[in-house]
Amino acid sequence: MNTGWIVFIIIMAVMIAAIVVLYFLGKRMEKRQAEQQAQIEANKQSCSMLIIDKKRMRLKDSGLPQAVIDKTPKLMRRSKLPVVKAKVGPQIMTLICDEKIFDSLPVKKEVKAQVSGIYIVGFKGAHGKLAPAEPVKESRFRKFVKKLQEKAGATPVK
């Protein structure tokens, strides 16, 4: 047998092993996420709040309590989170927002939000009509992908 074939077989075996390991890790993470989502749904409460400010910022700079920062995994501390500063009753709180609703959350408006601990899960407009969300600035990568898709004749990604 040629040494090229031996190297090829070894590389393929390593790749197959890596795919199998990633598959099982993905299944485990999926189960863990489903459990966390069920726990969030069980602890969800509605409260009225005035949204003062919203930003994507690092966990260290967010102003969250030190106990929250200590409990987060090391890798998550560097990533940027959607952080919302809101007036809930008489006190001003810093809350973490769900990524799905962060862009549509209005600033300087009072909303009725579903909160689970310090995590905003959803919201409804409390007073007046909510203005449509500001359009999100497209990144250079997304613009590049959109141009490539238009040239290829495919439907562009939103």
PDB file of C-alpha atoms in Angstrom:
ATOM      1  CA  MET A   1       0.000   0.000   0.000  1.00  0.00           C
ATOM      2  CA  ASN A   2       1.097   3.495  -0.744  1.00  0.00           C
ATOM      3  CA  THR A   3       1.869   5.872   2.183  1.00  0.00           C
ATOM      4  CA  GLY A   4      -0.489   8.443   0.630  1.00  0.00           C
ATOM      5  CA  TRP A   5      -3.420   6.063   1.069  1.00  0.00           C
ATOM      6  CA  ILE A   6      -2.473   5.336   4.666  1.00  0.00           C
ATOM      7  CA  VAL A   7      -2.381   9.046   5.468  1.00  0.00           C
ATOM      8  CA  PHE A   8      -5.732   9.507   3.714  1.00  0.00           C
ATOM      9  CA  ILE A   9      -7.350   6.690   5.710  1.00  0.00           C
ATOM     10  CA  ILE A  10      -6.013   8.074   9.002  1.00  0.00           C
ATOM     11  CA  ILE A  11      -7.289  11.584   8.188  1.00  0.00           C
ATOM     12  CA  MET A  12     -10.720  10.202   7.246  1.00  0.00           C
ATOM     13  CA  ALA A  13     -10.891   8.166  10.490  1.00  0.00           C
ATOM     14  CA  VAL A  14     -10.063  11.267  12.551  1.00  0.00           C
ATOM     15  CA  MET A  15     -12.668  13.339  10.687  1.00  0.00           C
ATOM     16  CA  ILE A  16     -15.370  10.679  11.189  1.00  0.00           C
ATOM     17  CA  ALA A  17     -14.516  10.456  14.903  1.00  0.00           C
ATOM     18  CA  ALA A  18     -14.722  14.249  15.208  1.00  0.00           C
ATOM     19  CA  ILE A  19     -18.126  14.310  13.490  1.00  0.00           C
ATOM     20  CA  VAL A  20     -19.475  11.606  15.813  1.00  0.00           C
ATOM     21  CA  VAL A  21     -18.205  13.443  18.915  1.00  0.00           C
ATOM     22  CA  LEU A  22     -19.705  16.739  17.713  1.00  0.00           C
ATOM     23  CA  TYR A  23     -23.032  15.029  17.017  1.00  0.00           C
ATOM     24  CA  PHE A  24     -23.320  13.676  20.562  1.00  0.00           C
ATOM     25  CA  LEU A  25     -22.147  16.944  22.128  1.00  0.00           C
ATOM     26  CA  GLY A  26     -24.770  18.790  20.065  1.00  0.00           C
ATOM     27  CA  LYS A  27     -27.503  16.453  21.297  1.00  0.00           C
ATOM     28  CA  ARG A  28     -26.419  16.992  24.908  1.00  0.00           C
ATOM     29  CA  MET A  29     -26.350  20.790  24.472  1.00  0.00           C
ATOM     30  CA  GLU A  30     -29.787  20.679  22.829  1.00  0.00           C
ATOM     31  CA  LYS A  31     -31.242  18.830  25.838  1.00  0.00           C
ATOM     32  CA  ARG A  32     -29.604  21.293  28.233  1.00  0.00           C
ATOM     33  CA  GLN A  33     -31.004  24.261  26.302  1.00  0.00           C
ATOM     34  CA  ALA A  34     -34.512  22.748  26.326  1.00  0.00           C
ATOM     35  CA  GLU A  35     -34.314  22.312  30.116  1.00  0.00           C
ATOM     36  CA  GLN A  36     -33.157  25.922  30.560  1.00  0.00           C
ATOM     37  CA  GLN A  37     -35.945  27.205  28.304  1.00  0.00           C
ATOM     38  CA  ALA A  38     -38.532  25.269  30.325  1.00  0.00           C
ATOM     39  CA  GLN A  39     -37.136  26.761  33.534  1.00  0.00           C
ATOM     40  CA  ILE A  40     -37.286  30.280  32.074  1.00  0.00           C
ATOM     41  CA  GLU A  41     -40.900  29.740  31.004  1.00  0.00           C
ATOM     42  CA  ALA A  42     -41.815  28.475  34.492  1.00  0.00           C
ATOM     43  CA  ASN A  43     -40.305  31.526  36.243  1.00  0.00           C
ATOM     44  CA  LYS A  44     -41.618  34.148  33.804  1.00  0.00           C
ATOM     45  CA  GLN A  45     -43.394  37.186  35.310  1.00  0.00           C
ATOM     46  CA  SER A  46     -44.969  40.269  33.761  1.00  0.00           C
ATOM     47  CA  CYS A  47     -44.005  43.737  34.893  1.00  0.00           C
ATOM     48  CA  SER A  48     -44.231  47.245  33.544  1.00  0.00           C
ATOM     49  CA  MET A  49     -40.959  49.032  32.855  1.00  0.00           C
ATOM     50  CA  LEU A  50     -39.594  52.126  31.154  1.00  0.00           C
ATOM     51  CA  ILE A  51     -36.732  51.254  28.817  1.00  0.00           C
ATOM     52  CA  ILE A  52     -34.003  53.862  29.341  1.00  0.00           C
ATOM     53  CA  ASP A  53     -31.197  52.512  27.183  1.00  0.00           C
ATOM     54  CA  LYS A  54     -30.156  49.383  25.308  1.00  0.00           C
ATOM     55  CA  LYS A  55     -26.715  48.346  24.071  1.00  0.00           C
ATOM     56  CA  ARG A  56     -24.659  45.339  23.145  1.00  0.00           C
ATOM     57  CA  MET A  57     -21.747  45.261  25.557  1.00  0.00           C
ATOM     58  CA  ARG A  58     -19.304  42.935  27.240  1.00  0.00           C
ATOM     59  CA  LEU A  59     -20.416  41.278  30.448  1.00  0.00           C
ATOM     60  CA  LYS A  60     -17.699  43.016  32.497  1.00  0.00           C
ATOM     61  CA  ASP A  61     -18.787  46.475  31.311  1.00  0.00           C
ATOM     62  CA  SER A  62     -22.529  45.847  31.572  1.00  0.00           C
ATOM     63  CA  GLY A  63     -23.028  46.864  35.205  1.00  0.00           C
ATOM     64  CA  LEU A  64     -24.564  43.544  36.194  1.00  0.00           C
ATOM     65  CA  PRO A  65     -24.000  42.290  39.756  1.00  0.00           C
ATOM     66  CA  GLN A  66     -20.642  40.612  40.411  1.00  0.00           C
ATOM     67  CA  ALA A  67     -22.394  37.359  41.402  1.00  0.00           C
ATOM     68  CA  VAL A  68     -23.875  37.105  37.894  1.00  0.00           C
ATOM     69  CA  ILE A  69     -20.499  37.778  36.264  1.00  0.00           C
ATOM     70  CA  ASP A  70     -18.804  35.143  38.450  1.00  0.00           C
ATOM     71  CA  LYS A  71     -21.375  32.451  37.542  1.00  0.00           C
ATOM     72  CA  THR A  72     -21.051  32.892  33.779  1.00  0.00           C
ATOM     73  CA  PRO A  73     -18.602  30.653  31.890  1.00  0.00           C
ATOM     74  CA  LYS A  74     -15.212  32.151  31.029  1.00  0.00           C
ATOM     75  CA  LEU A  75     -15.887  32.106  27.275  1.00  0.00           C
ATOM     76  CA  MET A  76     -19.152  34.024  27.646  1.00  0.00           C
ATOM     77  CA  ARG A  77     -17.499  36.850  29.587  1.00  0.00           C
ATOM     78  CA  ARG A  78     -15.774  38.113  26.441  1.00  0.00           C
ATOM     79  CA  SER A  79     -18.797  37.988  24.153  1.00  0.00           C
ATOM     80  CA  LYS A  80     -21.163  40.927  23.810  1.00  0.00           C
ATOM     81  CA  LEU A  81     -24.640  40.612  25.300  1.00  0.00           C
ATOM     82  CA  PRO A  82     -27.797  42.634  24.636  1.00  0.00           C
ATOM     83  CA  VAL A  83     -28.069  44.698  27.831  1.00  0.00           C
ATOM     84  CA  VAL A  84     -31.068  46.882  28.709  1.00  0.00           C
ATOM     85  CA  LYS A  85     -31.223  49.599  31.350  1.00  0.00           C
ATOM     86  CA  ALA A  86     -34.788  49.960  32.560  1.00  0.00           C
ATOM     87  CA  LYS A  87     -36.738  51.655  35.330  1.00  0.00           C
ATOM     88  CA  VAL A  88     -38.825  49.011  37.058  1.00  0.00           C
ATOM     89  CA  GLY A  89     -40.971  50.684  39.680  1.00  0.00           C
ATOM     90  CA  PRO A  90     -38.825  53.154  41.629  1.00  0.00           C
ATOM     91  CA  GLN A  91     -35.456  51.559  40.869  1.00  0.00           C
ATOM     92  CA  ILE A  92     -33.245  51.460  37.785  1.00  0.00           C
ATOM     93  CA  MET A  93     -32.085  47.956  36.852  1.00  0.00           C
ATOM     94  CA  THR A  94     -29.688  46.463  34.341  1.00  0.00           C
ATOM     95  CA  LEU A  95     -31.223  43.471  32.587  1.00  0.00           C
ATOM     96  CA  ILE A  96     -30.139  41.023  29.885  1.00  0.00           C
ATOM     97  CA  CYS A  97     -32.451  40.856  26.891  1.00  0.00           C
ATOM     98  CA  ASP A  98     -33.280  37.943  24.609  1.00  0.00           C
ATOM     99  CA  GLU A  99     -31.450  38.309  21.283  1.00  0.00           C
ATOM    100  CA  LYS A 100     -34.677  37.746  19.305  1.00  0.00           C
ATOM    101  CA  ILE A 101     -36.497  40.763  20.734  1.00  0.00           C
ATOM    102  CA  PHE A 102     -33.550  43.114  21.359  1.00  0.00           C
ATOM    103  CA  ASP A 103     -33.784  44.965  18.033  1.00  0.00           C
ATOM    104  CA  SER A 104     -37.547  45.531  18.307  1.00  0.00           C
ATOM    105  CA  LEU A 105     -37.448  46.722  21.935  1.00  0.00           C
ATOM    106  CA  PRO A 106     -38.283  50.469  21.955  1.00  0.00           C
ATOM    107  CA  VAL A 107     -36.098  52.964  23.831  1.00  0.00           C
ATOM    108  CA  LYS A 108     -37.679  55.734  25.949  1.00  0.00           C
ATOM    109  CA  LYS A 109     -41.018  53.886  25.971  1.00  0.00           C
ATOM    110  CA  GLU A 110     -42.931  52.083  28.661  1.00  0.00           C
ATOM    111  CA  VAL A 111     -43.561  48.417  27.917  1.00  0.00           C
ATOM    112  CA  LYS A 112     -45.090  45.443  29.656  1.00  0.00           C
ATOM    113  CA  ALA A 113     -42.278  42.900  29.686  1.00  0.00           C
ATOM    114  CA  GLN A 114     -42.079  39.217  30.582  1.00  0.00           C
ATOM    115  CA  VAL A 115     -39.049  38.843  32.851  1.00  0.00           C
ATOM    116  CA  SER A 116     -37.406  35.732  34.259  1.00  0.00           C
ATOM    117  CA  GLY A 117     -34.919  36.871  36.894  1.00  0.00           C
ATOM    118  CA  ILE A 118     -32.733  39.438  35.135  1.00  0.00           C
ATOM    119  CA  TYR A 119     -33.587  38.115  31.667  1.00  0.00           C
ATOM    120  CA  ILE A 120     -36.188  39.852  29.471  1.00  0.00           C
ATOM    121  CA  VAL A 121     -38.007  37.123  27.527  1.00  0.00           C
ATOM    122  CA  GLY A 122     -40.696  39.134  25.714  1.00  0.00           C
ATOM    123  CA  PHE A 123     -42.639  42.389  25.738  1.00  0.00           C
ATOM    124  CA  LYS A 124     -45.826  44.152  24.695  1.00  0.00           C
ATOM    125  CA  GLY A 125     -46.406  47.878  24.273  1.00  0.00           C
ATOM    126  CA  ALA A 126     -48.065  49.357  27.352  1.00  0.00           C
ATOM    127  CA  HIS A 127     -48.834  52.965  26.411  1.00  0.00           C
ATOM    128  CA  GLY A 128     -49.460  54.205  22.889  1.00  0.00           C
ATOM    129  CA  LYS A 129     -48.397  52.581  19.677  1.00  0.00           C
ATOM    130  CA  LEU A 130     -44.892  51.261  19.302  1.00  0.00           C
ATOM    131  CA  ALA A 131     -42.903  52.853  16.516  1.00  0.00           C
ATOM    132  CA  PRO A 132     -41.416  50.431  14.023  1.00  0.00           C
ATOM    133  CA  ALA A 133     -37.914  49.339  14.944  1.00  0.00           C
ATOM    134  CA  GLU A 134     -34.998  51.199  13.414  1.00  0.00           C
ATOM    135  CA  PRO A 135     -33.423  49.325  10.520  1.00  0.00           C
ATOM    136  CA  VAL A 136     -30.320  47.451  11.562  1.00  0.00           C
ATOM    137  CA  LYS A 137     -27.116  48.561   9.855  1.00  0.00           C
ATOM    138  CA  GLU A 138     -25.848  45.775   7.623  1.00  0.00           C
ATOM    139  CA  SER A 139     -22.360  44.459   8.182  1.00  0.00           C
ATOM    140  CA  ARG A 140     -19.818  44.376   5.378  1.00  0.00           C
ATOM    141  CA  PHE A 141     -19.944  40.586   5.298  1.00  0.00           C
ATOM    142  CA  ARG A 142     -23.742  40.522   4.946  1.00  0.00           C
ATOM    143  CA  LYS A 143     -23.581  43.121   2.134  1.00  0.00           C
ATOM    144  CA  PHE A 144     -20.937  41.023   0.372  1.00  0.00           C
ATOM    145  CA  VAL A 145     -23.052  37.858   0.673  1.00  0.00           C
ATOM    146  CA  LYS A 146     -26.105  39.731  -0.616  1.00  0.00           C
ATOM    147  CA  LYS A 147     -24.182  40.959  -3.693  1.00  0.00           C
ATOM    148  CA  LEU A 148     -22.919  37.446  -4.425  1.00  0.00           C
ATOM    149  CA  GLN A 149     -26.412  36.022  -4.162  1.00  0.00           C
ATOM    150  CA  GLU A 150     -27.848  38.693  -6.451  1.00  0.00           C
ATOM    151  CA  LYS A 151     -25.176  37.910  -9.061  1.00  0.00           C
ATOM    152  CA  ALA A 152     -25.892  34.206  -8.771  1.00  0.00           C
ATOM    153  CA  GLY A 153     -29.628  34.787  -9.121  1.00  0.00           C
ATOM    154  CA  ALA A 154     -30.494  33.314  -5.704  1.00  0.00           C
ATOM    155  CA  THR A 155     -32.887  34.900  -3.245  1.00  0.00           C
ATOM    156  CA  PRO A 156     -30.969  37.211  -0.865  1.00  0.00           C
ATOM    157  CA  VAL A 157     -30.653  36.434   2.847  1.00  0.00           C
ATOM    158  CA  LYS A 158     -32.463  38.814   5.180  1.00  0.00           C
TER     159      LYS A 158
END
